[in-house]
CSV table of C-alpha atoms and ligand atoms in Angstrom, one decimal:
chain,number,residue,atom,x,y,z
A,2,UNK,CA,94.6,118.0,81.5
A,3,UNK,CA,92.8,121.0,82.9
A,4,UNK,CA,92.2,121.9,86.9
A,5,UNK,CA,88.6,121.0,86.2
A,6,UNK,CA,88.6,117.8,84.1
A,7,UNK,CA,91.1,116.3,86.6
A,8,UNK,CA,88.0,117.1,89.1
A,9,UNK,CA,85.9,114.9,87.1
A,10,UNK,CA,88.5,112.3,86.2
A,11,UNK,CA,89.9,111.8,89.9
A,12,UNK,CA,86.9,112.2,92.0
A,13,UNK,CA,89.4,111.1,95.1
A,14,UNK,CA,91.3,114.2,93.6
A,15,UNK,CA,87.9,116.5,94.7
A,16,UNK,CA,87.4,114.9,97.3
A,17,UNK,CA,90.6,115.6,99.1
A,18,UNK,CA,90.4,119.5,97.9
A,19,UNK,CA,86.8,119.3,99.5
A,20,UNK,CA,88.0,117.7,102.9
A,21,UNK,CA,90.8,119.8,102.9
A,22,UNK,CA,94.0,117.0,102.2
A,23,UNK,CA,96.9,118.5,100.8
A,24,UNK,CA,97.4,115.5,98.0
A,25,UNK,CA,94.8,112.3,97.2
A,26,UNK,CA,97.1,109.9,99.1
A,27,UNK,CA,95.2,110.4,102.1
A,28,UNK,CA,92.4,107.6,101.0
A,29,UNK,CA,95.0,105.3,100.8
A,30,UNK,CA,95.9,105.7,104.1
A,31,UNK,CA,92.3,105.8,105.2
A,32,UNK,CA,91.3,103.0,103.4
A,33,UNK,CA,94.2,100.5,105.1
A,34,UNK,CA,93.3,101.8,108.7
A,35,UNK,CA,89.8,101.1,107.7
A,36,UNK,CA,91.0,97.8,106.7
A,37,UNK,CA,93.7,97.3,109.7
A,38,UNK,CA,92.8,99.8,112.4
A,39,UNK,CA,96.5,100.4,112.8
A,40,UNK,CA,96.2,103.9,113.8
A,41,UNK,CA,94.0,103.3,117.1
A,42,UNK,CA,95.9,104.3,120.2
A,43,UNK,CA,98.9,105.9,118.5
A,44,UNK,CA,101.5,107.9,121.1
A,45,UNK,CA,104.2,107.9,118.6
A,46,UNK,CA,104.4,108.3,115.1
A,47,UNK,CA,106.9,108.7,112.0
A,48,UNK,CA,105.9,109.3,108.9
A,49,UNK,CA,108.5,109.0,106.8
A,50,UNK,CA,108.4,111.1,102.9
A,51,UNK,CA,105.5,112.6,104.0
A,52,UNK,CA,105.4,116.1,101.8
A,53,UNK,CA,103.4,117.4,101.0
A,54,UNK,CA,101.6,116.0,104.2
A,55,UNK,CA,98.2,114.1,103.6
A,56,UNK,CA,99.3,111.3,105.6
A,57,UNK,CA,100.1,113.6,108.3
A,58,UNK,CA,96.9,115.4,108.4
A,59,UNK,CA,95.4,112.2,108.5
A,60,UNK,CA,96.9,110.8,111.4
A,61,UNK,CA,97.1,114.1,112.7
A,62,UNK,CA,93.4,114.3,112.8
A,63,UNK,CA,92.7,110.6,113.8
A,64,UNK,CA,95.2,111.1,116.7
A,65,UNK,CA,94.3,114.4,117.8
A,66,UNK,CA,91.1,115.6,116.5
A,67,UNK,CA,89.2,112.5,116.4
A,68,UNK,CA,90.9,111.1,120.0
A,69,UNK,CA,88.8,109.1,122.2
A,70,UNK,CA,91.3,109.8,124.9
A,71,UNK,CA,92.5,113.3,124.5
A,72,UNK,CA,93.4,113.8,128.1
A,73,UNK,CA,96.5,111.6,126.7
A,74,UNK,CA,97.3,114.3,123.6
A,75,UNK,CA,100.1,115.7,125.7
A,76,UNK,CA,102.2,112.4,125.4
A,77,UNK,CA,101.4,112.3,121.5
A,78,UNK,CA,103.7,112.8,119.2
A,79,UNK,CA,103.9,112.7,115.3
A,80,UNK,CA,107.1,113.4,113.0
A,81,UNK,CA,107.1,113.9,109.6
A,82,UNK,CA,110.4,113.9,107.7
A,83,UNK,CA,111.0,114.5,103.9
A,84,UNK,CA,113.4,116.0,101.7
A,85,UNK,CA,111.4,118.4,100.5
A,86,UNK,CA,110.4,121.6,102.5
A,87,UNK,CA,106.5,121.1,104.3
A,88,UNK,CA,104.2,123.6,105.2
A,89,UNK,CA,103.3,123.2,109.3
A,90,UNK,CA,100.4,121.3,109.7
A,91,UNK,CA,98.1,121.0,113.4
A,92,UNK,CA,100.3,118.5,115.9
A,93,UNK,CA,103.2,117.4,113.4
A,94,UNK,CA,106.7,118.0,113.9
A,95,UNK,CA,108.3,118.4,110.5
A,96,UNK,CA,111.9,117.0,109.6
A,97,UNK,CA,113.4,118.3,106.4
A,98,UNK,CA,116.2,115.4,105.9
A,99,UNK,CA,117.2,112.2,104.1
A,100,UNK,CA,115.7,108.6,105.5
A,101,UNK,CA,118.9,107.5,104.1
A,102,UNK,CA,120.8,109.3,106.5
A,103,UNK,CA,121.8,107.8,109.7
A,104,UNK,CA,121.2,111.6,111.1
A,105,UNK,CA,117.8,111.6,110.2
A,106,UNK,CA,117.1,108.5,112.5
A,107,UNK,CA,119.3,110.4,115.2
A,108,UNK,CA,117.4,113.7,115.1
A,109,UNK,CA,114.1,111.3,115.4
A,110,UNK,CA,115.1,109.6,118.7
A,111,UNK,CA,116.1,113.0,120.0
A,112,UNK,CA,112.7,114.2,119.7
A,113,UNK,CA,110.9,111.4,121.0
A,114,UNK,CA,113.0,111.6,123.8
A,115,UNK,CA,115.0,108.5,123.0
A,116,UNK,CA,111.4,106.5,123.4
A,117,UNK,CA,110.3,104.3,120.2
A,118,UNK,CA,107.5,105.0,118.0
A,119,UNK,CA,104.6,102.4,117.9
A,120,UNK,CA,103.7,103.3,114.1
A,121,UNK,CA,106.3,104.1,111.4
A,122,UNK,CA,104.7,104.7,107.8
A,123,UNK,CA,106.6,105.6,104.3
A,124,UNK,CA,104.6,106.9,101.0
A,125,UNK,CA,108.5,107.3,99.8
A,126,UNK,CA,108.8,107.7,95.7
A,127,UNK,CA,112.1,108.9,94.3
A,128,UNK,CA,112.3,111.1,91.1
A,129,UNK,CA,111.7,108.9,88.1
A,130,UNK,CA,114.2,109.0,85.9
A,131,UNK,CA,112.3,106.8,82.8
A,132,UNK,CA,114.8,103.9,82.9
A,133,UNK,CA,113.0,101.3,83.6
A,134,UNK,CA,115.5,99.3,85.5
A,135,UNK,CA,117.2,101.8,87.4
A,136,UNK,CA,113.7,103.3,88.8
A,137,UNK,CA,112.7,100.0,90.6
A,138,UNK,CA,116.2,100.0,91.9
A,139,UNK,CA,116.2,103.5,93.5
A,140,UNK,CA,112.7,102.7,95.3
A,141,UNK,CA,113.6,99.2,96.4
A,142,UNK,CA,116.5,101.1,97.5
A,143,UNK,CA,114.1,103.7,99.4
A,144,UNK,CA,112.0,100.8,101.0
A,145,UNK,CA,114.8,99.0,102.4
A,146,UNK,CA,116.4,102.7,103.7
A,147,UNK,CA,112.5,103.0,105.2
A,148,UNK,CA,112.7,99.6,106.5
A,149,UNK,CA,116.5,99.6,108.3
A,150,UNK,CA,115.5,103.0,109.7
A,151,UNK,CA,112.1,101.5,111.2
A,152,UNK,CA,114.2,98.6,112.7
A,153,UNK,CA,115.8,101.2,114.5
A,154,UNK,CA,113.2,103.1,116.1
A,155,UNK,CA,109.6,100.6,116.4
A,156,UNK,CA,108.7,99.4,119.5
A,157,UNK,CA,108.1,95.6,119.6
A,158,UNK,CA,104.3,94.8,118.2
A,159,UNK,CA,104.1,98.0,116.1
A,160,UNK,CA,103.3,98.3,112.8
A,161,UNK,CA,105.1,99.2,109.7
A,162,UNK,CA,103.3,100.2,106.3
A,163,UNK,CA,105.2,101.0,103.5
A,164,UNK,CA,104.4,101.9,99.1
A,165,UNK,CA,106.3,99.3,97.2
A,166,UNK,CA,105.8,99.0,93.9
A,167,UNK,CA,104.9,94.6,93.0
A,168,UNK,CA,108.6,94.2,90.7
A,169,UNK,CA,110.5,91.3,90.4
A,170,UNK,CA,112.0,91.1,93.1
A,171,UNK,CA,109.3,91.8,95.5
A,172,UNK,CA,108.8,88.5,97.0
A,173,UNK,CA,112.2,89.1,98.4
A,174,UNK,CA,111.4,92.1,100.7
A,175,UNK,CA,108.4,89.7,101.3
A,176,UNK,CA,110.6,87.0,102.8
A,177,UNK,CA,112.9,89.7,104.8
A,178,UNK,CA,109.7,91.4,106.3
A,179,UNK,CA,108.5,87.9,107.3
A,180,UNK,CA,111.9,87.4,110.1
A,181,UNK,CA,110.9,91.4,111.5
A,182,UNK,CA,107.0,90.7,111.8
A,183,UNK,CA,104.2,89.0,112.7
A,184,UNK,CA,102.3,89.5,110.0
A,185,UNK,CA,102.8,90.9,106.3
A,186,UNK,CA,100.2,91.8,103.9
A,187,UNK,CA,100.1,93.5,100.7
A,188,UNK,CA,97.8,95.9,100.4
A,189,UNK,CA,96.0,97.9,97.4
A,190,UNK,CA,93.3,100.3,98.5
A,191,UNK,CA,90.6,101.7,96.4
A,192,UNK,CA,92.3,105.1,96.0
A,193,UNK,CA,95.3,103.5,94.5
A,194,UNK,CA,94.8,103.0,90.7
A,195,UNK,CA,94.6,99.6,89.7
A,196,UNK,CA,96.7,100.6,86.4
A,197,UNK,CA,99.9,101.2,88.9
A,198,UNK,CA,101.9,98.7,90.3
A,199,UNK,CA,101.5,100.5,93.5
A,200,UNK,CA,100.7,98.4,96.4
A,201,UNK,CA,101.0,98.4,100.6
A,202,UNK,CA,102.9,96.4,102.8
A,203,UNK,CA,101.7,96.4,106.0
A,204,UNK,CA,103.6,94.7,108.6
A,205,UNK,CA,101.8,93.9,112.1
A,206,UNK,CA,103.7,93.1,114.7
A,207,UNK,CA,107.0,93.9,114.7
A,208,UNK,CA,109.2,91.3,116.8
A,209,UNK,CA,112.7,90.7,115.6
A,210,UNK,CA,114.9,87.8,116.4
A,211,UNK,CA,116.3,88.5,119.9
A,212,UNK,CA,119.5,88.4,119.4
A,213,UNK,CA,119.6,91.0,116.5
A,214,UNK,CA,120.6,94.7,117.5
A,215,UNK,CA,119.7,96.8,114.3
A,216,UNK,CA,122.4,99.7,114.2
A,217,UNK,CA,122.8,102.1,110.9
A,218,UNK,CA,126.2,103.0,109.8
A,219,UNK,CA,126.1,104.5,106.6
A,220,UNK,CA,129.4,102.1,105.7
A,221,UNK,CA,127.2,98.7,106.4
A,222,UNK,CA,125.8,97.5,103.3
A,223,UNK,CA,121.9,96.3,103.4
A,224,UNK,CA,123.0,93.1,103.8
A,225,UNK,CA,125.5,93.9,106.6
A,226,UNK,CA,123.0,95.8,108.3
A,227,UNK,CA,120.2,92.3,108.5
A,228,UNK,CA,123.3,89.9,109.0
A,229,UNK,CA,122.3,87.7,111.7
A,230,UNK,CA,118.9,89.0,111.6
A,231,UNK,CA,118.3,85.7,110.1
A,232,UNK,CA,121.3,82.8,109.2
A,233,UNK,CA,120.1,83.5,105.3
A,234,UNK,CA,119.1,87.2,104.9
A,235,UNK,CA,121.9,87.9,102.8
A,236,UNK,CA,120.5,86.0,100.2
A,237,UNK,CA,117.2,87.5,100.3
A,238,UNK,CA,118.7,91.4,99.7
A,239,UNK,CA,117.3,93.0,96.6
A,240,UNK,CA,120.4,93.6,94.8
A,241,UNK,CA,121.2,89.8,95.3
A,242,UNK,CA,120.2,87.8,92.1
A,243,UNK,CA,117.6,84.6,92.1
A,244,UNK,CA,120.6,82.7,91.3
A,245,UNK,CA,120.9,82.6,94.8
A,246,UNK,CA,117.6,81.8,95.5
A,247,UNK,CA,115.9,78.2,96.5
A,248,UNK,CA,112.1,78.2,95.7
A,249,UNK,CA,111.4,76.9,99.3
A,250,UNK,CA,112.9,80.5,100.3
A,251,UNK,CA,110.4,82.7,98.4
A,252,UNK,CA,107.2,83.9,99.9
A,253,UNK,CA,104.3,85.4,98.8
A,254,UNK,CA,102.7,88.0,101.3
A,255,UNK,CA,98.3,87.9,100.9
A,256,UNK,CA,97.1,90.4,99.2
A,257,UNK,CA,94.0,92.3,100.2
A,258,UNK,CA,91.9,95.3,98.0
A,259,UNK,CA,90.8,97.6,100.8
A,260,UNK,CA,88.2,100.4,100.1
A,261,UNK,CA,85.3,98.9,99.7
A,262,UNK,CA,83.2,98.3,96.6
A,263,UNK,CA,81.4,101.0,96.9
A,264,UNK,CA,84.4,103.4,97.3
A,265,UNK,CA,85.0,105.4,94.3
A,266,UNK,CA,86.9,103.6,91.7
A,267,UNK,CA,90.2,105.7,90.5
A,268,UNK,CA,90.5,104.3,87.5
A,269,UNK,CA,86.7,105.7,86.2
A,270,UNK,CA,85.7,108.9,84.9
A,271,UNK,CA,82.7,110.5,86.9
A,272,UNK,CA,80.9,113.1,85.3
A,273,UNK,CA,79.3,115.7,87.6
A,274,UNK,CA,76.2,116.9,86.8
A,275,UNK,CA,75.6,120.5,86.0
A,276,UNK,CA,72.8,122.5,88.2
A,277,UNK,CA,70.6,125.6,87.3
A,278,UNK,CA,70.8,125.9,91.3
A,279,UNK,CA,74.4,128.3,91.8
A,280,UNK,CA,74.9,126.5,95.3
A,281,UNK,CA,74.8,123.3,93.6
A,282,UNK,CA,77.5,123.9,90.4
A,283,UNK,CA,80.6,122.0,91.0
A,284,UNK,CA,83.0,124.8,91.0
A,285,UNK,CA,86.9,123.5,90.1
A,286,UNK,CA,88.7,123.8,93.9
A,287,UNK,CA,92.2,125.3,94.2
A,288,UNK,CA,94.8,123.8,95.8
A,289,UNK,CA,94.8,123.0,99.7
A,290,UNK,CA,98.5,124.1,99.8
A,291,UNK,CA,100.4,125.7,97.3
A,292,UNK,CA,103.7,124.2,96.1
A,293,UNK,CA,106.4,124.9,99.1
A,294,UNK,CA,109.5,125.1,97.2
A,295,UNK,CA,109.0,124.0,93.5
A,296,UNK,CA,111.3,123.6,90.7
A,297,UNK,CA,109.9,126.0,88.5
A,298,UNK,CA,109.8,128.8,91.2
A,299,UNK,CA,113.3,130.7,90.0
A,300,UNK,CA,111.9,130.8,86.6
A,301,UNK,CA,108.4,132.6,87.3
A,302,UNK,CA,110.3,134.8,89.6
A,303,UNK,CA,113.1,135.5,86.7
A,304,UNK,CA,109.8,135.7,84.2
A,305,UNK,CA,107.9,138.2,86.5
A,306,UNK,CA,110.9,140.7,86.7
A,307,UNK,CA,111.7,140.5,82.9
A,308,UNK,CA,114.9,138.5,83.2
A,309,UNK,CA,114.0,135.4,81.8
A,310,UNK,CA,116.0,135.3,78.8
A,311,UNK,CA,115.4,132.9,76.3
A,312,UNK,CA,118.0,131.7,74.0
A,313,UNK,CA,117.5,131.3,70.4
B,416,SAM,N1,102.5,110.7,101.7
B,416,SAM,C1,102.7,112.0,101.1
B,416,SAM,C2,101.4,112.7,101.3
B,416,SAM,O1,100.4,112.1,101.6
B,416,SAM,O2,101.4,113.9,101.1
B,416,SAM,C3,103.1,111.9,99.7
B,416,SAM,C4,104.6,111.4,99.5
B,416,SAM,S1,105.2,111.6,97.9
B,416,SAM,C5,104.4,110.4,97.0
B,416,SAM,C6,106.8,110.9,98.0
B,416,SAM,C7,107.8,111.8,98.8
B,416,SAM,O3,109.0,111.0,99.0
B,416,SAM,C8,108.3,113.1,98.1
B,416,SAM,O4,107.8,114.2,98.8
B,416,SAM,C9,109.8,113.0,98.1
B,416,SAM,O5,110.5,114.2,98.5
B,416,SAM,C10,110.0,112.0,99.3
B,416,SAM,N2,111.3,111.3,99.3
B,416,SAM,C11,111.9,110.6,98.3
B,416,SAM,N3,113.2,110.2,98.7
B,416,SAM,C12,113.3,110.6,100.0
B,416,SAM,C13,114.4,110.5,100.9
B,416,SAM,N4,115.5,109.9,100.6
B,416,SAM,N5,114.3,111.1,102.1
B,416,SAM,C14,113.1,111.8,102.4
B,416,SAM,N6,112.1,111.9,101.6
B,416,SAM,C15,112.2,111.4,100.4
């Protein structure tokens, strides 16, 4: 699909080349503030898997740009931590590490100045390897890293939102997120195709059981790490099976469409009009920022000096 027919497609695609978002994710975190408000009198934020950075820009502009108290900006803080490389953006500290890693959590505190963050988001997606199974395992596997990591640094009352994809097992993560916070709701917004099993969890609230001291230690299983968090947690762990499971246990978090009617569909085709007037013709945008670091870079540098050499 062309640069231009992927305009037409994917008007939330335009639309973030015209506002100036690196990547289309930015609606969806528009249109779940818009929904929540959760990003109202924000001093500290992580957002976690945040390359290219539209969920950055957004909060960066919402906390910044758009502040209704910017005598407070000095005390504001936002870090953004993936594994991929990120091109600066306005206000944003950026992290190149593993949410996996207990290091990564470390390096956060230490910049925060050992305070705790009242907003922790994650957009995390590993790379999809096509089998089935094994893909809903790596990003359940990325939520609950997301989710231990969160534990670790949210003040009580904030808010957690994180992309899960509805599996199986979902009503599981459900269930945990239901001891942590107030609140859970699962979230698809507008901008989100309603082909993908792509959805929100947004967790308001957060207020653990008081006798629960989250710490990460790369050699504590998931289910080490919520022990006591709740007397049966360890049953509620995605890798555990429903064997395990009593149906009074499973819970089912509301779900809520956020957008809007009138918001552009994503799964509809727009056609945009042609004009005699030259101001008027919808040119096709480039990029808002270019690929930092990607794959294919070594080979258009080999192929640009001559030394690509293709075998036979
Ligand atoms: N929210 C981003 C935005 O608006 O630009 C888009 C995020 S993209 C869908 C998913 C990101 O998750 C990728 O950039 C990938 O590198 C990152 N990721 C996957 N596993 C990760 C990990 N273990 N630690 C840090 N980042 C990770």
């Amino acid at each position: 699909m062309g640069k231009g027919s992927k305009d037409k497609r994917d008007l939330y695609y335009r639309k973030a080349k015209e506002l100036g978002y690196r990547a289309r994710s930015a609606f969806k975190l528009l249109q779940l503030n818009e929904e929540f408000h959760f990003l109202d009198d924000l001093e500290r934020v992580v957002d976690l898997c945040a390359a290219p950075g539209s969920w950055s820009q957004v909060l960066s502009r919402i906390m910044f740009e758009e502040s209704k108290n910017p005598e407070n900006n000095d005390n504001k803080k936002i870090i953004a931590v993936d594994l991929q490389p990120m091109s600066p953006i306005d206000n944003v500290t950026t992290l190149q590490a593993d949410i996996t890693h207990p290091r990564t959590l470390a390096r956060i505190l230490e910049l925060f100045g050992n305070e705790k963050a009242d907003f922790v988001c994650s957009d995390g997606a590993p790379d999809v390897t096509g089998l089935h199974d094994l893909d809903e395992y790596v990003q359940q596997q990325l939520i609950m890293s997301a989710l231990q990591l969160t534990t670790c640094i949210l003040k009580p009352q904030g808010t957690f939102v994180a992309k899960i994809f509805r599996g199986r097992d979902i009503d599981m993560l459900y269930s945990q997120l239901g001891y942590l916070f107030d609140r859970v709701v699962c979230a698809k917004p507008r901008s989100s195709r309603g082909t993908s099993l792509e959805a929100f969890i947004v967790c308001l609230g957060y207020n653990p059981p008081a006798n629960w001291e989250p710490e990460l230690d790369m050699n504590k299983s998931v289910e080490e790490f919520f022990q006591g968090c709740y007397k049966s947690v360890s049953k509620l762990t995605i890798e555990d099976k429903l064997i395990e499971w009593h149906d009074e246990e499973r819970s089912v978090a509301p779900f809520m469409s956020c957008g809007g009617l009138n918001s552009i569909d994503s799964d509809a085709t727009y056609h945009i009009e042609p004009s005699n007037d030259p101001q008027q013709t919808r040119q096709s945008l480039d990029p808002i920022q270019s690929p930092t670091n990607p794959p294919y870079k070594k080979a258009l540098e080999l192929k640009r000096s001559g030394k690509l050499n293709r075998g036979v």
